Tab-separated table of C-alpha atoms in Angstrom:
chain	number	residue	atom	x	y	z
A	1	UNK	CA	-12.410	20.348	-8.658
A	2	UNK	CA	-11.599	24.020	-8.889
A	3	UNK	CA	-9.951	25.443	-11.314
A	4	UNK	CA	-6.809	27.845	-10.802
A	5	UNK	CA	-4.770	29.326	-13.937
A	6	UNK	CA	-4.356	25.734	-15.474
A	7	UNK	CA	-4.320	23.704	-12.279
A	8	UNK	CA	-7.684	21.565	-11.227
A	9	UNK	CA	-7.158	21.790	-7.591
A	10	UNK	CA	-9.366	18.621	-5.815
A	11	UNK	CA	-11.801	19.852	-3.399
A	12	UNK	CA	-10.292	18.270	-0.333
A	13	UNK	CA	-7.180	21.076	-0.523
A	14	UNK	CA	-9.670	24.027	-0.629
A	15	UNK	CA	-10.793	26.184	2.548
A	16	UNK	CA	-14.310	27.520	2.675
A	17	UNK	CA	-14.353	26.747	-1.103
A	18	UNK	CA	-11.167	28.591	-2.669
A	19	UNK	CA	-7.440	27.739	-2.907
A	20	UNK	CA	-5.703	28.789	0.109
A	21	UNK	CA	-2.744	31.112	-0.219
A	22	UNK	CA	-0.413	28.772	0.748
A	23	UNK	CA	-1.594	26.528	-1.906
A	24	UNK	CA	-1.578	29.706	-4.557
A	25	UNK	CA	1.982	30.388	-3.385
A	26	UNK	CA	3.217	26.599	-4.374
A	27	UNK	CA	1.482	27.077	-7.891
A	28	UNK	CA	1.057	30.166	-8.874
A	29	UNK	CA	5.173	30.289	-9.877
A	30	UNK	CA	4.846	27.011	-11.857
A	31	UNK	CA	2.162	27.855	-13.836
A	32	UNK	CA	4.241	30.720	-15.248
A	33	UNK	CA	7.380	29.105	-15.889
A	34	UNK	CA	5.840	25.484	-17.810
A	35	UNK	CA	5.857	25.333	-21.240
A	36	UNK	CA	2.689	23.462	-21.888
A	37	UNK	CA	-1.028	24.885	-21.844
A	38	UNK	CA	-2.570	21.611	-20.884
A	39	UNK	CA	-4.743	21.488	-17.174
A	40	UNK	CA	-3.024	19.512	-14.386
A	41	UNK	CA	-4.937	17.896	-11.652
A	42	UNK	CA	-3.288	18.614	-7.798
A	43	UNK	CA	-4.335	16.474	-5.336
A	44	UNK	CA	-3.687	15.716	-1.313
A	45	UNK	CA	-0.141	13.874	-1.627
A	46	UNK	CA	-0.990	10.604	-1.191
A	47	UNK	CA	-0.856	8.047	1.633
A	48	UNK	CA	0.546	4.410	1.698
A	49	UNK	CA	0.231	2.607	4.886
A	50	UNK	CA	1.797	-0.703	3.283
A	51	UNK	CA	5.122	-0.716	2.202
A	52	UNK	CA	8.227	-2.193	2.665
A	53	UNK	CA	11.934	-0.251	2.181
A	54	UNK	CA	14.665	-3.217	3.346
A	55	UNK	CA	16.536	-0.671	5.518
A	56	UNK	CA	18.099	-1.299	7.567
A	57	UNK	CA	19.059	-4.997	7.062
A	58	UNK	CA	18.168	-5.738	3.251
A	59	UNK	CA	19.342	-2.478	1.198
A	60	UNK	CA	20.572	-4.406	-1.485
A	61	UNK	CA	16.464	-4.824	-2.133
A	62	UNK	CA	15.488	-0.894	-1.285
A	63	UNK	CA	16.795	1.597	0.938
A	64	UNK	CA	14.966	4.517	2.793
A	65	UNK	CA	16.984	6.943	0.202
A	66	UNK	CA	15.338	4.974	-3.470
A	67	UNK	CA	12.121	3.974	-1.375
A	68	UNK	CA	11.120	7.852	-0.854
A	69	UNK	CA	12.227	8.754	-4.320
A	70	UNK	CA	9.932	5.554	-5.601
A	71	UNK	CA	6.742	7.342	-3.385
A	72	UNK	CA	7.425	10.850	-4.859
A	73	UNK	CA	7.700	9.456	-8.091
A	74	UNK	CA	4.252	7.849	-7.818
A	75	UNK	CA	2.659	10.735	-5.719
A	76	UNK	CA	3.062	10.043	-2.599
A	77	UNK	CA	4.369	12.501	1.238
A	78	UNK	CA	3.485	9.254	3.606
A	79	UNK	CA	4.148	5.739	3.988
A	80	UNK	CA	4.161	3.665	6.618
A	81	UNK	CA	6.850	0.659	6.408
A	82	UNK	CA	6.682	-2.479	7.384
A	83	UNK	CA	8.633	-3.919	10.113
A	84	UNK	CA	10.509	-7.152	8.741
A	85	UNK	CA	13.982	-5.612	8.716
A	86	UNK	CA	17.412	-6.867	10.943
A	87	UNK	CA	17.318	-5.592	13.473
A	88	UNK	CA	13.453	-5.755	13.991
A	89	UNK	CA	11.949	-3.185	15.355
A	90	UNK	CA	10.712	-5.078	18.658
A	91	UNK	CA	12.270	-2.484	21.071
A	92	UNK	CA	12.980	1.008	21.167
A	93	UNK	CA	16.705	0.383	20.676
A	94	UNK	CA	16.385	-1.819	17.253
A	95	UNK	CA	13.857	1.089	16.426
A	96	UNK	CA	16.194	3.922	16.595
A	97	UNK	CA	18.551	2.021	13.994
A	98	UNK	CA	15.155	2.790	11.426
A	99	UNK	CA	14.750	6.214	12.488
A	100	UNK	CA	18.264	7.353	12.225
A	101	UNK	CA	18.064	6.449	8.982
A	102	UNK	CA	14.821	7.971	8.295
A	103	UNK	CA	15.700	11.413	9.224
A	104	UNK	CA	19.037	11.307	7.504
A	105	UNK	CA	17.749	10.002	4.242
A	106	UNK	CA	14.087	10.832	3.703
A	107	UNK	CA	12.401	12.806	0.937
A	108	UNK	CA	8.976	12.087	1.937
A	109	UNK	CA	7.135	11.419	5.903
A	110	UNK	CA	8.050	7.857	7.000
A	111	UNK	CA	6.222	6.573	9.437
A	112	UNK	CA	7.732	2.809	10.308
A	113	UNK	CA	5.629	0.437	12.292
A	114	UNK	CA	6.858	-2.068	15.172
A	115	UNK	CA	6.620	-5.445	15.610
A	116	UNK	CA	4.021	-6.997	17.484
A	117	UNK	CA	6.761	-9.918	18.641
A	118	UNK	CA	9.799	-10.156	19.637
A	119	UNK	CA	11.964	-10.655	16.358
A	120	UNK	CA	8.623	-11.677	14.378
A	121	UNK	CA	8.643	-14.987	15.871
A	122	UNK	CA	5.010	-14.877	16.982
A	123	UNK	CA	5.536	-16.015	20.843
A	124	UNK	CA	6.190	-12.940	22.913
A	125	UNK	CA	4.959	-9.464	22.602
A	126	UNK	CA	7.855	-6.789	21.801
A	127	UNK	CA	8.182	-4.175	23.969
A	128	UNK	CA	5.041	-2.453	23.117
A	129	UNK	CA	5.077	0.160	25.693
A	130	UNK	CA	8.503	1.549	24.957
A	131	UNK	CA	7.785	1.838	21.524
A	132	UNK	CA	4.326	3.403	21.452
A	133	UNK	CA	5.684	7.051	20.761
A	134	UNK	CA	7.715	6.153	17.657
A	135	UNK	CA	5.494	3.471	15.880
A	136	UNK	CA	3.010	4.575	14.193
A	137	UNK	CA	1.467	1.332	14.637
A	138	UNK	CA	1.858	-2.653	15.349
A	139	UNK	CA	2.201	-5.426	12.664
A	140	UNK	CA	4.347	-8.745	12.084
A	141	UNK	CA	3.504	-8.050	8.208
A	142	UNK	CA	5.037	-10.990	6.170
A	143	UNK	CA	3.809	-13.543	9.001
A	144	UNK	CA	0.245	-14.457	10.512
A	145	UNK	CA	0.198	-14.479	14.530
A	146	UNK	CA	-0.997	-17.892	14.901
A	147	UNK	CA	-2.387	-18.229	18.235
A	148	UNK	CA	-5.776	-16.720	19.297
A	149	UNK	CA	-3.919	-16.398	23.172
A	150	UNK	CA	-1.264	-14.073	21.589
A	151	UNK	CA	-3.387	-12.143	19.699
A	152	UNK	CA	-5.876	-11.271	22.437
A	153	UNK	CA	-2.534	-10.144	24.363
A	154	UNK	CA	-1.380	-7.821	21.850
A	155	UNK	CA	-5.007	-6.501	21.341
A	156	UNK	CA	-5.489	-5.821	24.851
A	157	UNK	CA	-2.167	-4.056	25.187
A	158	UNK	CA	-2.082	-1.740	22.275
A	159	UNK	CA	-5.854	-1.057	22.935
A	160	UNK	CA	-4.342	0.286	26.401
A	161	UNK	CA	-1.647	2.451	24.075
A	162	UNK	CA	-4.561	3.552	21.851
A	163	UNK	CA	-2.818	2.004	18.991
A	164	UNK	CA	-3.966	-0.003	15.602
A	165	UNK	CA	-3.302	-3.697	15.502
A	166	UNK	CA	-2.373	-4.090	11.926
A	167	UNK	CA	-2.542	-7.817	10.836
A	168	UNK	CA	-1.066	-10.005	8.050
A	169	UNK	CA	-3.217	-13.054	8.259
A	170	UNK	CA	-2.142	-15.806	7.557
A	171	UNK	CA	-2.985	-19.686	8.969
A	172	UNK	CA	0.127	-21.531	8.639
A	173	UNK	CA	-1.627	-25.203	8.863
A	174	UNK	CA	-3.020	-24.431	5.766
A	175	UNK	CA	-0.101	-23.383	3.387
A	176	UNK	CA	0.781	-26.766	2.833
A	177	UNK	CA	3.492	-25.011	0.268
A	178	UNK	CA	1.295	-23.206	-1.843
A	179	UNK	CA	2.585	-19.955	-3.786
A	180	UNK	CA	-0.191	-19.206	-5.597
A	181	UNK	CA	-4.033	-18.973	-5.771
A	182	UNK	CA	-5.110	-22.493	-5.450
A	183	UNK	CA	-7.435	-22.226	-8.152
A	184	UNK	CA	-7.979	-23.271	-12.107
A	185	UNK	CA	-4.606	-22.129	-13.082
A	186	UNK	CA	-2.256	-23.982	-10.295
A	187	UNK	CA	-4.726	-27.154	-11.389
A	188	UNK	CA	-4.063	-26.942	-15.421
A	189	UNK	CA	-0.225	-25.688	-14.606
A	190	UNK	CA	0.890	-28.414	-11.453
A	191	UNK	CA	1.380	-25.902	-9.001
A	192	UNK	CA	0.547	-25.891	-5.539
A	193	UNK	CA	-2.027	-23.475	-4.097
A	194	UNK	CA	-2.493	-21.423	-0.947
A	195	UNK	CA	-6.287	-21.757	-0.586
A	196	UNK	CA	-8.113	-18.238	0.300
A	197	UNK	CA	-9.136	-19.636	4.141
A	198	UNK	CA	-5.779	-19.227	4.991
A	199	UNK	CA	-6.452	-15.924	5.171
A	200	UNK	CA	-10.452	-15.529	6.004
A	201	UNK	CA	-9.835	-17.549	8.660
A	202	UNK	CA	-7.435	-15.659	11.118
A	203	UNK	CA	-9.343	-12.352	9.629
A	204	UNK	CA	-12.860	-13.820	11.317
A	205	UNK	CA	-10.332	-14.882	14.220
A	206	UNK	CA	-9.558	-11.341	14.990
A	207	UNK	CA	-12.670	-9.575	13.838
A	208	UNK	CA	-14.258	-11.715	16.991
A	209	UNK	CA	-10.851	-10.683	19.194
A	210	UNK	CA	-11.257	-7.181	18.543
A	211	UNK	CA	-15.364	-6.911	18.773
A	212	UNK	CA	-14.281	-8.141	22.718
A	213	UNK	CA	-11.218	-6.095	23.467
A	214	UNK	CA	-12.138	-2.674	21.759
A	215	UNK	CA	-8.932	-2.789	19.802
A	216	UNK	CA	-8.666	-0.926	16.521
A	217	UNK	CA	-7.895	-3.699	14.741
A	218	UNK	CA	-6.703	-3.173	10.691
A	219	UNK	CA	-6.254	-6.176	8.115
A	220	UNK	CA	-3.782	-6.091	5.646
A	221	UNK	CA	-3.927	-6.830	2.151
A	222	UNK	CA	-7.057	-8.667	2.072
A	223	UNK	CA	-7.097	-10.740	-1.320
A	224	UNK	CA	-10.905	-12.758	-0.893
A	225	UNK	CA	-14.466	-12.691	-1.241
A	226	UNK	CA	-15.046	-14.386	1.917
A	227	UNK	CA	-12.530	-11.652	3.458
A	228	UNK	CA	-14.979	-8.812	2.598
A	229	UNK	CA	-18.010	-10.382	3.926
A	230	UNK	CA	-16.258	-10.702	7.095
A	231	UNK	CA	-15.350	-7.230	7.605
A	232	UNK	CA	-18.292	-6.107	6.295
A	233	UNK	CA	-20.414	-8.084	8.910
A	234	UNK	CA	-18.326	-6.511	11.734
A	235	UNK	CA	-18.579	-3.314	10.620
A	236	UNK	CA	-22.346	-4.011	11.025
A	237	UNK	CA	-21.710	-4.890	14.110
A	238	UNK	CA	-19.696	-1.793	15.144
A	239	UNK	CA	-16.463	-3.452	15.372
A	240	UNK	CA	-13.263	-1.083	14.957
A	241	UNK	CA	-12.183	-2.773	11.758
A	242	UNK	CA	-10.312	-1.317	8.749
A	243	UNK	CA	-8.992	-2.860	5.763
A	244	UNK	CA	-6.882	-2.549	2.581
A	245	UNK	CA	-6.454	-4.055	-0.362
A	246	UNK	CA	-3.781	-3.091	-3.150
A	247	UNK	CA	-4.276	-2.418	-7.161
A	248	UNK	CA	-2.963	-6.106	-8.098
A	249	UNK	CA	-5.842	-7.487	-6.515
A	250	UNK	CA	-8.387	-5.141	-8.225
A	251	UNK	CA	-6.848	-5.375	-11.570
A	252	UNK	CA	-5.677	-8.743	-11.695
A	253	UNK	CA	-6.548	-12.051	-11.040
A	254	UNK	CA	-5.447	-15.396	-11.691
A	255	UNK	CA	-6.327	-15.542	-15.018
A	256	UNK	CA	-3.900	-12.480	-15.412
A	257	UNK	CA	-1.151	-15.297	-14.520
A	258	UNK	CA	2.135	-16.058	-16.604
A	259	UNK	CA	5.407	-18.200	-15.398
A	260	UNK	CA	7.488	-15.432	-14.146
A	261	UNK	CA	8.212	-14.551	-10.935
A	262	UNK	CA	6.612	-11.160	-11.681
A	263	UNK	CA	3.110	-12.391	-10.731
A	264	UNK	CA	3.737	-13.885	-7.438
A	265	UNK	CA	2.792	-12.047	-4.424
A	266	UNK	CA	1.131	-13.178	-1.289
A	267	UNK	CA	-1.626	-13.201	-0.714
A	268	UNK	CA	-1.618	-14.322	-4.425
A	269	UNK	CA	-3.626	-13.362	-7.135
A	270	UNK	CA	-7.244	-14.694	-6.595
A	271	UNK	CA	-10.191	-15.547	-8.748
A	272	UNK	CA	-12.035	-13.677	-11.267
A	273	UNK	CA	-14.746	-14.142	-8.589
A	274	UNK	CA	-12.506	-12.643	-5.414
A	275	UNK	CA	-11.311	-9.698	-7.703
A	276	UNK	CA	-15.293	-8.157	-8.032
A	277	UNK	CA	-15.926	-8.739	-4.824
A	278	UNK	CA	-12.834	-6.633	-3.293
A	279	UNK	CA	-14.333	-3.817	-6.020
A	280	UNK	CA	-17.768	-4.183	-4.687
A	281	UNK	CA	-16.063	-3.465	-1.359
A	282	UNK	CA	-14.562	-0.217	-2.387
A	283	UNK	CA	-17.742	1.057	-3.965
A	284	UNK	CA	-19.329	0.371	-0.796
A	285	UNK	CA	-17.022	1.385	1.879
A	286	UNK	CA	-16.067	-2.268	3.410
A	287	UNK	CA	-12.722	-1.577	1.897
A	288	UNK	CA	-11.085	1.419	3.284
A	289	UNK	CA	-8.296	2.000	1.877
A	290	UNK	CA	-5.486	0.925	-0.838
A	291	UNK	CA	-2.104	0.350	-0.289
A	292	UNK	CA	0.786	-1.024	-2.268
A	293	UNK	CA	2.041	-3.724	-0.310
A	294	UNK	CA	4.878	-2.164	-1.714
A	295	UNK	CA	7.877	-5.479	-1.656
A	296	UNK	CA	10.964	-4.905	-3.687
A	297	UNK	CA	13.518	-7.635	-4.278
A	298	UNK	CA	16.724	-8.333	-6.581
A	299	UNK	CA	16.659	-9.372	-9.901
A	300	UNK	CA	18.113	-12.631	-9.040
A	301	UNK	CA	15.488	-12.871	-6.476
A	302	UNK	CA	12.277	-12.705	-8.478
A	303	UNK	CA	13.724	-14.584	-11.640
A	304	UNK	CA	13.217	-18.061	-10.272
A	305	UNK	CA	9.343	-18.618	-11.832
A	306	UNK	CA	6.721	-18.585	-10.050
A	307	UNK	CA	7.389	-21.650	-7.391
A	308	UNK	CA	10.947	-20.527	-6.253
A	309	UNK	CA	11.035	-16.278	-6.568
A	310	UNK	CA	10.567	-14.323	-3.920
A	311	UNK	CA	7.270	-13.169	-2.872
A	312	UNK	CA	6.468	-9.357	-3.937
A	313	UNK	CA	6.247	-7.012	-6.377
A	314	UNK	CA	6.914	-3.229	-6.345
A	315	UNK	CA	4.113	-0.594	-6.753
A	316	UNK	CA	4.040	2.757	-5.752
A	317	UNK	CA	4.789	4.156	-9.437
A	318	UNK	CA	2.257	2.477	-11.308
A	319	UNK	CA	-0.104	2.463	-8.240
A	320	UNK	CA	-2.237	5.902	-9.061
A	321	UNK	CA	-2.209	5.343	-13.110
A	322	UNK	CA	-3.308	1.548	-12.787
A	323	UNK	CA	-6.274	2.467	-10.658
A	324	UNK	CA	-7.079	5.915	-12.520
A	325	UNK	CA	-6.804	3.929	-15.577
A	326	UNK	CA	-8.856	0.631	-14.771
A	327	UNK	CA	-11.446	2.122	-12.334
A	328	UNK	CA	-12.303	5.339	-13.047
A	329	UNK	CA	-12.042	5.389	-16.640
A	330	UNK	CA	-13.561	2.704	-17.284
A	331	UNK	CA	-16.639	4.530	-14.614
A	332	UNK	CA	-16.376	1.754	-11.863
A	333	UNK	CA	-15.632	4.204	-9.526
A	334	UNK	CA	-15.451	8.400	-8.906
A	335	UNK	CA	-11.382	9.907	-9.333
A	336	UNK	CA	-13.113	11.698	-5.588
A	337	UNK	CA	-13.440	8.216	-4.703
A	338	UNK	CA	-9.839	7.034	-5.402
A	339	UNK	CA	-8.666	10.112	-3.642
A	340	UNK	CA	-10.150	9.191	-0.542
A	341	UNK	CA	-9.110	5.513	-1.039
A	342	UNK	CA	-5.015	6.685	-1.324
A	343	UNK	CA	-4.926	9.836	0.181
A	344	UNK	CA	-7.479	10.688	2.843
A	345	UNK	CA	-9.156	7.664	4.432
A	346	UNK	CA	-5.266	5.898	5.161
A	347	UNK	CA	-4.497	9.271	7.465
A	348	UNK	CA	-7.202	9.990	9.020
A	349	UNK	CA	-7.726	6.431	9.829
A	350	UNK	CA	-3.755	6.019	11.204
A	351	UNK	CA	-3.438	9.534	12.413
A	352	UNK	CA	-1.172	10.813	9.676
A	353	UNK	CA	-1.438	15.029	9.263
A	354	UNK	CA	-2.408	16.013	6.029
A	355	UNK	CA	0.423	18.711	5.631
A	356	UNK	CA	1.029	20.762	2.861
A	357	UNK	CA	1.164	18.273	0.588
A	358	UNK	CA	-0.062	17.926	-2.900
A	359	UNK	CA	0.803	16.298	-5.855
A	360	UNK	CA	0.142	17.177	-9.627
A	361	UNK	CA	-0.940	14.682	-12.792
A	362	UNK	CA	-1.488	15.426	-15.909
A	363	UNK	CA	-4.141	12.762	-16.001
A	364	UNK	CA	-4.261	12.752	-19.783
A	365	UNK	CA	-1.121	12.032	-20.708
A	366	UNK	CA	-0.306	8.263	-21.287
A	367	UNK	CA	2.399	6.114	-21.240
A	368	UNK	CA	3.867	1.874	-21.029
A	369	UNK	CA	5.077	0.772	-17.540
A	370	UNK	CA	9.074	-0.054	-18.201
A	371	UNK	CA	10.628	-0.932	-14.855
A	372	UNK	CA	13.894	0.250	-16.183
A	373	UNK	CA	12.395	4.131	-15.505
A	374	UNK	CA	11.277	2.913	-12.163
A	375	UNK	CA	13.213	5.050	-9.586
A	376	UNK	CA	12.721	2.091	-7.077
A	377	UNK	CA	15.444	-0.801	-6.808
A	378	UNK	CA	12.803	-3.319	-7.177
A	379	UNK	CA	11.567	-3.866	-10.920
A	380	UNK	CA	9.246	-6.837	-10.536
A	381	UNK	CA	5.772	-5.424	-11.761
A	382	UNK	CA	3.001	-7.215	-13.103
A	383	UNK	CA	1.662	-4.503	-14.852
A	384	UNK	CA	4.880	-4.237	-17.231
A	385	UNK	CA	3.978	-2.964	-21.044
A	386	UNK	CA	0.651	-1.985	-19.848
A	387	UNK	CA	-0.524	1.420	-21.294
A	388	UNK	CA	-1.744	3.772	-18.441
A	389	UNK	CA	-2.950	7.297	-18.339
A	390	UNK	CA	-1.552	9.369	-16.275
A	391	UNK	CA	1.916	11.286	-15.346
A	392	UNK	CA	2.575	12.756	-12.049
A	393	UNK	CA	4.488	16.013	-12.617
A	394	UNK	CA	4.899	17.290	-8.947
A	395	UNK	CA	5.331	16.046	-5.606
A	396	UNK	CA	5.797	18.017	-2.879
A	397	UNK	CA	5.927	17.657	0.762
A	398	UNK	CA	5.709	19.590	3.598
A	399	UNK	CA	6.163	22.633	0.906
A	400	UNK	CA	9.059	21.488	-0.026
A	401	UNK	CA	9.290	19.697	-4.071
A	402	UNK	CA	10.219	16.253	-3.641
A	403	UNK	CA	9.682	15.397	-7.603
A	404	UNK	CA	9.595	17.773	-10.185
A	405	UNK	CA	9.001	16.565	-14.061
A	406	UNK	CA	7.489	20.019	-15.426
A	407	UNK	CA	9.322	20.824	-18.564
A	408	UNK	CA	10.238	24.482	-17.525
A	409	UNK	CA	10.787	27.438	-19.777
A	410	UNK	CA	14.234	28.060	-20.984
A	411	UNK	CA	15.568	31.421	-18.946
């Protein structure tokens, strides 16, 4: 980190060493118009490759307008969103409905992925080639392809596009129900579990798939212990796998679990046991990247307990603080290592420009998550009353300020 007037700029945003002039141009004004003395950290804008907006089809949950605001809010320029909307994006028609919206009513880079079937429904590929310009990649996030035949299919085809499979997995025979972790706390409460193979399984499914197509090949959300041992085997052997997980599954884990539809989220939240393991694959590379997973829902939605609310949560304005707060204070990993988990691996491994972007914490400043500030629709948060560190002060984007929260000298 180098310092300039009262700004730590991270070392990823300086060329040959110093701050760039662009860079000096965005700060050097701010610097002499805040009121405070205290050192702000600026870092790349950040990157979320896992989110979900509603629009068009669900805007009573998020739209592409409170969605953007949300990401500024929490630091971010880019997100990629998720592709269960109405219409689905499955051809280039049903996409243009998406980015219509997007360039009407974006404040940050949106970069929405396509369907890998034809309305989600797991049986026939969408119309992969007309879409290939616009989608920044494929997914059916929400719902597991459940054939090996299909699979290979859509592998084969986007590796032809020289696009990223991006998979939800999910085995369906083996949900019998379940809403969360089926572990020691859906045994002692009577609820019914989703058992981690559900998801390991489909993940060493596709791992194989994509070690004999070539695909680049990215799993969503992983949630398991057995999860990171799979990638990290086919890593080893040179497969073109990536991987996220989010902060709930870092921070949290079953035992973290109350009756409130707050804490449900699929994949759920695992074990004590699952949660180190997913931090052991951050320290050592096997997890790329964290995303949100990013879900917003109604009130009415997500106030049905834990067996009958909605699955999701909303995250990209506690996302940055949680993670500063629970990993690198506490020294189990570098800030330079976050950084490259939210801002630089997720574009360089999706092909998203860096920009001139940046965004600005005051890292020492600390405050308790209330949803009510939350500038997203969605206010289901697990991580409500916590006490964080950390305030993001500045977003911009593509030089332009997206967020601004400086207290600025009278005139």
């Amino acid at each position: 980190m180098q310092t300039f007037e009262n700004f730590k700029i991270h070392k990823s945003l300086l060329q040959d060493g110093v701050v760039s002039d662009s860079l000096a141009g965005l700060l050097s004004p701010l610097g002499k118009v805040i009121t405070d003395t205290n050192e702000y950290s600026v870092f790349p804008g950040f990157c979320d490759v896992h989110v979900h907006f509603r629009q068009p089809g669900f805007s009573y949950k998020e739209t592409i307008r409170t969605g953007t605001l949300a990401a500024a809010h929490g630091g971010y320029t880019a997100v990629c969103t998720m592709p269960n909307l109405n219409p689905v994006p499955d051809c280039a028609e049903n996409m243009k409905v998406q980015t219509d919206i997007i360039r009407r009513d974006a404040l940050i880079n949106v970069y929405p992925y396509a369907s890998i079937t034809v309305s989600q429904n797991g049986t026939e590929l969408s119309d992969m080639e007309a879409l290939k310009e616009t989608a920044v990649a494929f997914s059916d996030d929400g719902k597991g392809i459940q054939t090996e035949e299909l699979m290979e299919k859509a592998m084969i085809k986007a590796k032809s596009l020289g696009k990223i499979i991006v998979a939800h997995c999910e085995d369906n025979s083996l949900l019998k129900g379940g809403y969360i972790h089926d572990g020691k706390y859906a045994r002692e409460h009577s609820h019914r579990g989703i058992c981690s193979e559900s998801e390991w399984r489909q993940i060493k499914r596709d791992s194989e798939i994509a070690k004999r197509t070539g695909c680049a090949y990215h799993v969503c959300h992983i949630s398991t212990k057995e999860s990171v041992e799979i990638i990290r085997q086919a890593k080893k052997e040179g497969v073109n796998i990536t991987c996220e997980t989010a902060p709930h599954y870092l921070v949290l884990d079953e035992n973290s679990l109350r009756e409130d539809g707050k804490f449900k989220m699929n994949p759920p939240l695992r074990s004590a046991e699952d949660r180190l393991a997913l931090i052991e694959g951050i320290k050592d590379g096997t997890v790329d990247m964290i995303a949100t997973d990013h879900a917003p829902h109604s009130k009415e939605e997500k106030s049905k307990g834990l067996e009958k609310s909605a699955f999701g949560i909303v995250g990209l304005e506690t996302a940055f603080p949680v993670l500063y707060t629970e990993l690198v204070l506490k020294g189990i990993i570098t800030l330079d290592r976050l950084i490259e988990l939210m801002a630089i691996n997720p574009r360089k491994r999706f092909g998203i420009p860096f920009g001139n972007d940046i965004t600005v914490w005051k890292l020492g400043e600390q405050f308790t998550v209330n949803p009510d500030r939350f500038l997203s629709m969605g206010k289901a948060t697990p991580f409500e009353g916590m006490l964080l560190n950390g305030k993001c002060c500045l977003t911009v984007c593509g030089g332009k300020t997206v967020y601004n929260n400086f207290i600025i000298q009278e005139a």
